[in-house]
């Protein structure tokens, strides 16, 4: 929020929220989206899968929202958004992009968005200077690489991207889902 409200152009504008299941990642992302939108600014919500997109307020899949082409895992292209389109106009007014389950995305998919935003916004900064908050859990699904193995998944995950070191890493660690159900879990364990 400080990046959005302060408007500092000399700071990193990318964040990665590392959050295991049950720690409140979707809640935090929705709070960010709602807060930004409550100030009249534009916040776009995307996810790597349709299921993950449904838990974000106004969420869509990244491929659908940004017209990301289907690419071979080792290919990098820009998105199918023309500079004079309505989508380009919307992107020029966007303050923040939230991308849930980013660990499922091939690093080149996120790079395609970066290339596109730099071009459309004519700003040579990560994501064209738009604040970018991505989140995920590395204990879950990494990118699926056809015919590939563990090494390929690691090579094409977000941690192997050119922008990973520049993302500000944040963590959620307390499993609020388990804590909320602790009494019921203990009762169930005693029965069985």
C-alpha atoms as an extended CHARMM CRD file, in Angstrom:
* protein
*
       192  EXT
         1         1  UNK       CA              0.0000000000        0.0000000000        0.0000000000  PROA      1               0.0000000000
         2         2  UNK       CA              2.9180000000        2.3210000000        0.7030000000  PROA      2               0.0000000000
         3         3  UNK       CA              4.1440000000        1.7930000000       -2.8760000000  PROA      3               0.0000000000
         4         4  UNK       CA              0.7120000000        2.7300000000       -4.2140000000  PROA      4               0.0000000000
         5         5  UNK       CA              0.0820000000        5.6790000000       -1.9330000000  PROA      5               0.0000000000
         6         6  UNK       CA              3.6040000000        7.0800000000       -1.9680000000  PROA      6               0.0000000000
         7         7  UNK       CA              4.0620000000        6.7560000000       -5.6890000000  PROA      7               0.0000000000
         8         8  UNK       CA              7.8160000000        6.2170000000       -5.3440000000  PROA      8               0.0000000000
         9         9  UNK       CA              9.2050000000        5.3660000000       -8.7620000000  PROA      9               0.0000000000
        10        10  UNK       CA             12.6870000000        4.4850000000       -7.5030000000  PROA      10              0.0000000000
        11        11  UNK       CA             11.6000000000        1.4200000000       -5.4710000000  PROA      11              0.0000000000
        12        12  UNK       CA             10.9220000000       -2.1650000000       -6.4310000000  PROA      12              0.0000000000
        13        13  UNK       CA              7.3110000000       -2.5120000000       -7.4610000000  PROA      13              0.0000000000
        14        14  UNK       CA              7.1000000000       -6.3100000000       -7.3560000000  PROA      14              0.0000000000
        15        15  UNK       CA              6.1130000000       -8.4400000000       -4.3650000000  PROA      15              0.0000000000
        16        16  UNK       CA              5.8510000000      -12.1720000000       -3.7800000000  PROA      16              0.0000000000
        17        17  UNK       CA              3.6490000000      -13.4130000000       -0.9380000000  PROA      17              0.0000000000
        18        18  UNK       CA              4.7590000000      -16.9130000000        0.0840000000  PROA      18              0.0000000000
        19        19  UNK       CA              1.7600000000      -18.4140000000        1.8110000000  PROA      19              0.0000000000
        20        20  UNK       CA              1.0510000000      -22.0860000000        2.5170000000  PROA      20              0.0000000000
        21        21  UNK       CA             -2.5820000000      -23.2200000000        2.2840000000  PROA      21              0.0000000000
        22        22  UNK       CA             -4.7010000000      -21.9980000000        5.1600000000  PROA      22              0.0000000000
        23        23  UNK       CA             -2.6110000000      -18.9780000000        6.1000000000  PROA      23              0.0000000000
        24        24  UNK       CA             -4.9870000000      -16.3890000000        4.6600000000  PROA      24              0.0000000000
        25        25  UNK       CA             -3.3660000000      -15.6090000000        1.3040000000  PROA      25              0.0000000000
        26        26  UNK       CA             -6.6800000000      -15.1020000000       -0.5340000000  PROA      26              0.0000000000
        27        27  UNK       CA             -7.9350000000      -12.9380000000        2.3310000000  PROA      27              0.0000000000
        28        28  UNK       CA             -4.8440000000      -10.6950000000        2.1630000000  PROA      28              0.0000000000
        29        29  UNK       CA             -5.0240000000      -10.4220000000       -1.6320000000  PROA      29              0.0000000000
        30        30  UNK       CA             -8.7010000000       -9.4740000000       -1.4910000000  PROA      30              0.0000000000
        31        31  UNK       CA             -7.9840000000       -6.8490000000        1.1900000000  PROA      31              0.0000000000
        32        32  UNK       CA             -5.3810000000       -5.2930000000       -1.1350000000  PROA      32              0.0000000000
        33        33  UNK       CA             -7.8110000000       -5.3580000000       -4.0690000000  PROA      33              0.0000000000
        34        34  UNK       CA            -10.6530000000       -3.8610000000       -2.0330000000  PROA      34              0.0000000000
        35        35  UNK       CA             -8.4560000000       -1.1630000000       -0.4680000000  PROA      35              0.0000000000
        36        36  UNK       CA             -7.0600000000       -0.0320000000       -3.8230000000  PROA      36              0.0000000000
        37        37  UNK       CA            -10.4980000000       -0.0220000000       -5.4480000000  PROA      37              0.0000000000
        38        38  UNK       CA            -12.0080000000        1.9020000000       -2.5060000000  PROA      38              0.0000000000
        39        39  UNK       CA             -9.7060000000        4.8120000000       -3.3690000000  PROA      39              0.0000000000
        40        40  UNK       CA            -10.9840000000        4.8780000000       -6.9530000000  PROA      40              0.0000000000
        41        41  UNK       CA             -7.8860000000        3.2440000000       -8.4160000000  PROA      41              0.0000000000
        42        42  UNK       CA             -7.8820000000        0.2190000000      -10.6940000000  PROA      42              0.0000000000
        43        43  UNK       CA             -6.7450000000       -3.1390000000       -9.3210000000  PROA      43              0.0000000000
        44        44  UNK       CA             -6.7050000000       -6.1840000000      -11.5940000000  PROA      44              0.0000000000
        45        45  UNK       CA             -7.0510000000       -9.6570000000      -10.0870000000  PROA      45              0.0000000000
        46        46  UNK       CA             -5.7950000000      -12.7350000000      -11.9220000000  PROA      46              0.0000000000
        47        47  UNK       CA             -4.7410000000      -16.2670000000      -11.1130000000  PROA      47              0.0000000000
        48        48  UNK       CA             -2.9790000000      -19.1240000000      -12.8450000000  PROA      48              0.0000000000
        49        49  UNK       CA             -6.0660000000      -21.3480000000      -12.6740000000  PROA      49              0.0000000000
        50        50  UNK       CA             -9.8050000000      -20.8190000000      -12.9100000000  PROA      50              0.0000000000
        51        51  UNK       CA            -10.4250000000      -22.2000000000       -9.4290000000  PROA      51              0.0000000000
        52        52  UNK       CA             -7.8860000000      -19.8090000000       -7.8860000000  PROA      52              0.0000000000
        53        53  UNK       CA             -9.4080000000      -16.9140000000       -9.8560000000  PROA      53              0.0000000000
        54        54  UNK       CA            -12.8490000000      -17.5510000000       -8.3280000000  PROA      54              0.0000000000
        55        55  UNK       CA            -11.6450000000      -16.6860000000       -4.8050000000  PROA      55              0.0000000000
        56        56  UNK       CA            -10.3550000000      -13.2480000000       -5.8440000000  PROA      56              0.0000000000
        57        57  UNK       CA            -12.7980000000      -10.3350000000       -6.0000000000  PROA      57              0.0000000000
        58        58  UNK       CA            -13.2390000000       -9.7350000000       -9.7300000000  PROA      58              0.0000000000
        59        59  UNK       CA            -10.7100000000      -12.4470000000      -10.5390000000  PROA      59              0.0000000000
        60        60  UNK       CA            -10.0550000000      -13.9640000000      -13.9590000000  PROA      60              0.0000000000
        61        61  UNK       CA             -7.3880000000      -16.2620000000      -15.2870000000  PROA      61              0.0000000000
        62        62  UNK       CA             -4.2120000000      -14.4580000000      -16.3140000000  PROA      62              0.0000000000
        63        63  UNK       CA             -4.3910000000      -15.9510000000      -19.8100000000  PROA      63              0.0000000000
        64        64  UNK       CA             -7.9140000000      -14.6140000000      -20.2900000000  PROA      64              0.0000000000
        65        65  UNK       CA             -7.3160000000      -11.1570000000      -18.8070000000  PROA      65              0.0000000000
        66        66  UNK       CA             -4.0150000000      -10.4110000000      -20.5500000000  PROA      66              0.0000000000
        67        67  UNK       CA             -4.4680000000      -12.4220000000      -23.7520000000  PROA      67              0.0000000000
        68        68  UNK       CA             -1.3540000000      -14.4610000000      -22.9400000000  PROA      68              0.0000000000
        69        69  UNK       CA             -0.6830000000      -16.7960000000      -25.8620000000  PROA      69              0.0000000000
        70        70  UNK       CA             -0.2340000000      -20.5140000000      -25.4020000000  PROA      70              0.0000000000
        71        71  UNK       CA              3.5140000000      -20.9590000000      -25.6920000000  PROA      71              0.0000000000
        72        72  UNK       CA              5.9330000000      -23.8140000000      -25.5920000000  PROA      72              0.0000000000
        73        73  UNK       CA              7.4950000000      -23.9490000000      -22.1210000000  PROA      73              0.0000000000
        74        74  UNK       CA             10.8070000000      -22.4810000000      -23.3290000000  PROA      74              0.0000000000
        75        75  UNK       CA              9.2830000000      -19.7440000000      -25.4930000000  PROA      75              0.0000000000
        76        76  UNK       CA              8.8290000000      -16.0730000000      -24.5730000000  PROA      76              0.0000000000
        77        77  UNK       CA              6.3850000000      -13.8470000000      -26.4210000000  PROA      77              0.0000000000
        78        78  UNK       CA              4.3480000000      -10.7910000000      -25.6240000000  PROA      78              0.0000000000
        79        79  UNK       CA              0.6290000000      -10.8420000000      -24.9020000000  PROA      79              0.0000000000
        80        80  UNK       CA             -1.9810000000      -10.2820000000      -27.5910000000  PROA      80              0.0000000000
        81        81  UNK       CA             -2.8920000000       -6.7590000000      -26.4690000000  PROA      81              0.0000000000
        82        82  UNK       CA             -2.6460000000       -4.0080000000      -29.0650000000  PROA      82              0.0000000000
        83        83  UNK       CA             -1.3690000000       -0.5870000000      -27.9420000000  PROA      83              0.0000000000
        84        84  UNK       CA             -4.5250000000        1.1990000000      -29.1230000000  PROA      84              0.0000000000
        85        85  UNK       CA             -7.0150000000       -1.2960000000      -27.6250000000  PROA      85              0.0000000000
        86        86  UNK       CA             -9.4360000000       -0.8020000000      -24.7270000000  PROA      86              0.0000000000
        87        87  UNK       CA             -7.3730000000       -3.2690000000      -22.6810000000  PROA      87              0.0000000000
        88        88  UNK       CA             -4.2370000000       -1.1750000000      -23.2340000000  PROA      88              0.0000000000
        89        89  UNK       CA             -6.1930000000        1.8800000000      -22.0810000000  PROA      89              0.0000000000
        90        90  UNK       CA             -7.2580000000        0.0190000000      -18.9360000000  PROA      90              0.0000000000
        91        91  UNK       CA             -3.6610000000       -1.0690000000      -18.2760000000  PROA      91              0.0000000000
        92        92  UNK       CA             -2.4630000000        2.5340000000      -18.5260000000  PROA      92              0.0000000000
        93        93  UNK       CA             -4.8560000000        3.4080000000      -15.6770000000  PROA      93              0.0000000000
        94        94  UNK       CA             -4.0600000000        0.3260000000      -13.5470000000  PROA      94              0.0000000000
        95        95  UNK       CA             -2.3810000000        0.8240000000      -10.1680000000  PROA      95              0.0000000000
        96        96  UNK       CA             -1.9020000000       -2.7810000000       -9.0680000000  PROA      96              0.0000000000
        97        97  UNK       CA             -2.0340000000       -6.2870000000      -10.5130000000  PROA      97              0.0000000000
        98        98  UNK       CA             -2.5850000000       -9.1810000000       -8.1160000000  PROA      98              0.0000000000
        99        99  UNK       CA             -1.6510000000      -12.6460000000       -9.4630000000  PROA      99              0.0000000000
       100       100  UNK       CA             -2.6610000000      -15.6050000000       -7.2630000000  PROA      100             0.0000000000
       101       101  UNK       CA             -1.0030000000      -19.0290000000       -7.5660000000  PROA      101             0.0000000000
       102       102  UNK       CA              1.9090000000      -17.5550000000       -9.5120000000  PROA      102             0.0000000000
       103       103  UNK       CA              4.0370000000      -20.6120000000       -8.6790000000  PROA      103             0.0000000000
       104       104  UNK       CA              1.8610000000      -22.6340000000      -11.0790000000  PROA      104             0.0000000000
       105       105  UNK       CA              2.6990000000      -20.3110000000      -13.9730000000  PROA      105             0.0000000000
       106       106  UNK       CA              5.6220000000      -20.8640000000      -16.2810000000  PROA      106             0.0000000000
       107       107  UNK       CA              8.0740000000      -18.0180000000      -15.6550000000  PROA      107             0.0000000000
       108       108  UNK       CA              7.7730000000      -17.0870000000      -19.3500000000  PROA      108             0.0000000000
       109       109  UNK       CA              4.0380000000      -16.4700000000      -18.9270000000  PROA      109             0.0000000000
       110       110  UNK       CA              4.7400000000      -13.7720000000      -16.3490000000  PROA      110             0.0000000000
       111       111  UNK       CA              7.6240000000      -12.4960000000      -18.5060000000  PROA      111             0.0000000000
       112       112  UNK       CA              5.1660000000      -12.1110000000      -21.4210000000  PROA      112             0.0000000000
       113       113  UNK       CA              3.0860000000       -9.7640000000      -19.2660000000  PROA      113             0.0000000000
       114       114  UNK       CA              6.1980000000       -7.8390000000      -18.2190000000  PROA      114             0.0000000000
       115       115  UNK       CA              7.2870000000       -7.3800000000      -21.8590000000  PROA      115             0.0000000000
       116       116  UNK       CA              3.7840000000       -6.2920000000      -22.8600000000  PROA      116             0.0000000000
       117       117  UNK       CA              3.3770000000       -3.7680000000      -20.0430000000  PROA      117             0.0000000000
       118       118  UNK       CA              6.8020000000       -2.2270000000      -20.6700000000  PROA      118             0.0000000000
       119       119  UNK       CA              5.8120000000       -1.7650000000      -24.3150000000  PROA      119             0.0000000000
       120       120  UNK       CA              2.2570000000       -0.4750000000      -23.7710000000  PROA      120             0.0000000000
       121       121  UNK       CA              3.1660000000        1.8700000000      -20.9040000000  PROA      121             0.0000000000
       122       122  UNK       CA              6.5000000000        2.8580000000      -22.4990000000  PROA      122             0.0000000000
       123       123  UNK       CA              8.2100000000        2.4820000000      -19.1250000000  PROA      123             0.0000000000
       124       124  UNK       CA             11.2930000000        0.2900000000      -18.9280000000  PROA      124             0.0000000000
       125       125  UNK       CA             10.6110000000       -0.9890000000      -15.4090000000  PROA      125             0.0000000000
       126       126  UNK       CA              9.2630000000       -4.3100000000      -14.2050000000  PROA      126             0.0000000000
       127       127  UNK       CA              5.5800000000       -4.5540000000      -15.2210000000  PROA      127             0.0000000000
       128       128  UNK       CA              5.8440000000       -1.0730000000      -16.7100000000  PROA      128             0.0000000000
       129       129  UNK       CA              6.0080000000        0.3380000000      -13.1680000000  PROA      129             0.0000000000
       130       130  UNK       CA              2.6100000000       -1.0620000000      -12.1140000000  PROA      130             0.0000000000
       131       131  UNK       CA              2.6920000000       -2.4970000000       -8.5870000000  PROA      131             0.0000000000
       132       132  UNK       CA              2.6690000000       -6.2830000000       -9.0210000000  PROA      132             0.0000000000
       133       133  UNK       CA              1.7230000000       -8.5720000000       -6.1360000000  PROA      133             0.0000000000
       134       134  UNK       CA              1.9860000000      -12.2740000000       -6.8350000000  PROA      134             0.0000000000
       135       135  UNK       CA              1.3880000000      -15.0670000000       -4.3860000000  PROA      135             0.0000000000
       136       136  UNK       CA              1.6860000000      -18.8020000000       -4.1030000000  PROA      136             0.0000000000
       137       137  UNK       CA              2.8500000000      -21.8460000000       -2.2320000000  PROA      137             0.0000000000
       138       138  UNK       CA              5.9190000000      -23.7150000000       -3.4760000000  PROA      138             0.0000000000
       139       139  UNK       CA              4.7080000000      -26.7950000000       -1.5800000000  PROA      139             0.0000000000
       140       140  UNK       CA              1.8840000000      -27.0980000000       -4.1040000000  PROA      140             0.0000000000
       141       141  UNK       CA              1.8900000000      -27.3910000000       -7.9030000000  PROA      141             0.0000000000
       142       142  UNK       CA              4.8090000000      -26.0450000000       -9.9360000000  PROA      142             0.0000000000
       143       143  UNK       CA              4.4260000000      -25.3440000000      -13.6710000000  PROA      143             0.0000000000
       144       144  UNK       CA              3.5010000000      -28.3920000000      -15.7280000000  PROA      144             0.0000000000
       145       145  UNK       CA              6.0770000000      -29.0630000000      -18.4180000000  PROA      145             0.0000000000
       146       146  UNK       CA              4.9780000000      -31.5490000000      -21.0850000000  PROA      146             0.0000000000
       147       147  UNK       CA              7.3970000000      -34.4910000000      -21.0370000000  PROA      147             0.0000000000
       148       148  UNK       CA              9.4910000000      -32.7540000000      -18.3890000000  PROA      148             0.0000000000
       149       149  UNK       CA             10.6160000000      -33.7790000000      -14.9560000000  PROA      149             0.0000000000
       150       150  UNK       CA             11.4330000000      -32.1010000000      -11.6710000000  PROA      150             0.0000000000
       151       151  UNK       CA             14.4490000000      -30.2360000000      -13.0820000000  PROA      151             0.0000000000
       152       152  UNK       CA             12.3420000000      -28.7620000000      -15.8950000000  PROA      152             0.0000000000
       153       153  UNK       CA              9.6610000000      -27.6620000000      -13.4430000000  PROA      153             0.0000000000
       154       154  UNK       CA             12.2920000000      -25.9180000000      -11.3360000000  PROA      154             0.0000000000
       155       155  UNK       CA             13.9370000000      -24.3370000000      -14.3880000000  PROA      155             0.0000000000
       156       156  UNK       CA             10.6780000000      -22.7830000000      -15.5620000000  PROA      156             0.0000000000
       157       157  UNK       CA              9.1720000000      -21.7910000000      -12.2120000000  PROA      157             0.0000000000
       158       158  UNK       CA              9.0300000000      -18.1880000000      -11.0110000000  PROA      158             0.0000000000
       159       159  UNK       CA             12.1060000000      -18.6750000000       -8.7930000000  PROA      159             0.0000000000
       160       160  UNK       CA             14.1910000000      -19.1410000000      -11.9520000000  PROA      160             0.0000000000
       161       161  UNK       CA             12.9510000000      -15.9460000000      -13.6070000000  PROA      161             0.0000000000
       162       162  UNK       CA             15.0690000000      -12.8780000000      -14.3200000000  PROA      162             0.0000000000
       163       163  UNK       CA             12.8930000000      -10.8070000000      -11.9780000000  PROA      163             0.0000000000
       164       164  UNK       CA             12.7840000000      -13.1650000000       -8.9370000000  PROA      164             0.0000000000
       165       165  UNK       CA             15.6670000000      -11.5180000000       -7.0690000000  PROA      165             0.0000000000
       166       166  UNK       CA             14.0310000000       -8.1030000000       -7.4560000000  PROA      166             0.0000000000
       167       167  UNK       CA             10.6930000000       -9.1680000000       -5.9380000000  PROA      167             0.0000000000
       168       168  UNK       CA             10.1880000000       -8.1960000000       -2.3090000000  PROA      168             0.0000000000
       169       169  UNK       CA              9.4040000000      -11.4360000000       -0.4590000000  PROA      169             0.0000000000
       170       170  UNK       CA              6.7000000000      -11.5050000000        2.1900000000  PROA      170             0.0000000000
       171       171  UNK       CA              5.4310000000      -14.5090000000        4.1680000000  PROA      171             0.0000000000
       172       172  UNK       CA              2.3290000000      -15.7300000000        5.8960000000  PROA      172             0.0000000000
       173       173  UNK       CA              3.0960000000      -18.5820000000        8.2810000000  PROA      173             0.0000000000
       174       174  UNK       CA              0.2810000000      -19.1580000000       10.7600000000  PROA      174             0.0000000000
       175       175  UNK       CA             -2.3260000000      -21.6400000000        9.5360000000  PROA      175             0.0000000000
       176       176  UNK       CA             -5.5280000000      -19.8690000000       10.5000000000  PROA      176             0.0000000000
       177       177  UNK       CA             -7.7070000000      -22.6300000000        9.0560000000  PROA      177             0.0000000000
       178       178  UNK       CA             -6.2470000000      -25.2490000000       11.3850000000  PROA      178             0.0000000000
       179       179  UNK       CA             -6.3030000000      -22.8650000000       14.3250000000  PROA      179             0.0000000000
       180       180  UNK       CA             -9.9700000000      -22.0250000000       13.7280000000  PROA      180             0.0000000000
       181       181  UNK       CA            -10.8700000000      -25.7220000000       13.6350000000  PROA      181             0.0000000000
       182       182  UNK       CA             -8.5050000000      -26.8150000000       16.4060000000  PROA      182             0.0000000000
       183       183  UNK       CA            -11.2720000000      -27.7170000000       18.8580000000  PROA      183             0.0000000000
       184       184  UNK       CA            -13.1190000000      -29.7760000000       16.2260000000  PROA      184             0.0000000000
       185       185  UNK       CA             -9.8750000000      -31.4580000000       15.1200000000  PROA      185             0.0000000000
       186       186  UNK       CA             -9.0550000000      -32.5100000000       18.6930000000  PROA      186             0.0000000000
       187       187  UNK       CA            -12.6130000000      -33.8040000000       19.2340000000  PROA      187             0.0000000000
       188       188  UNK       CA            -12.4110000000      -35.8200000000       16.0050000000  PROA      188             0.0000000000
       189       189  UNK       CA             -8.9970000000      -37.2400000000       16.9460000000  PROA      189             0.0000000000
       190       190  UNK       CA            -10.3080000000      -38.4420000000       20.3340000000  PROA      190             0.0000000000
       191       191  UNK       CA            -13.2340000000      -40.2780000000       18.6960000000  PROA      191             0.0000000000
       192       192  UNK       CA            -11.0210000000      -42.1670000000       16.2930000000  PROA      192             0.0000000000
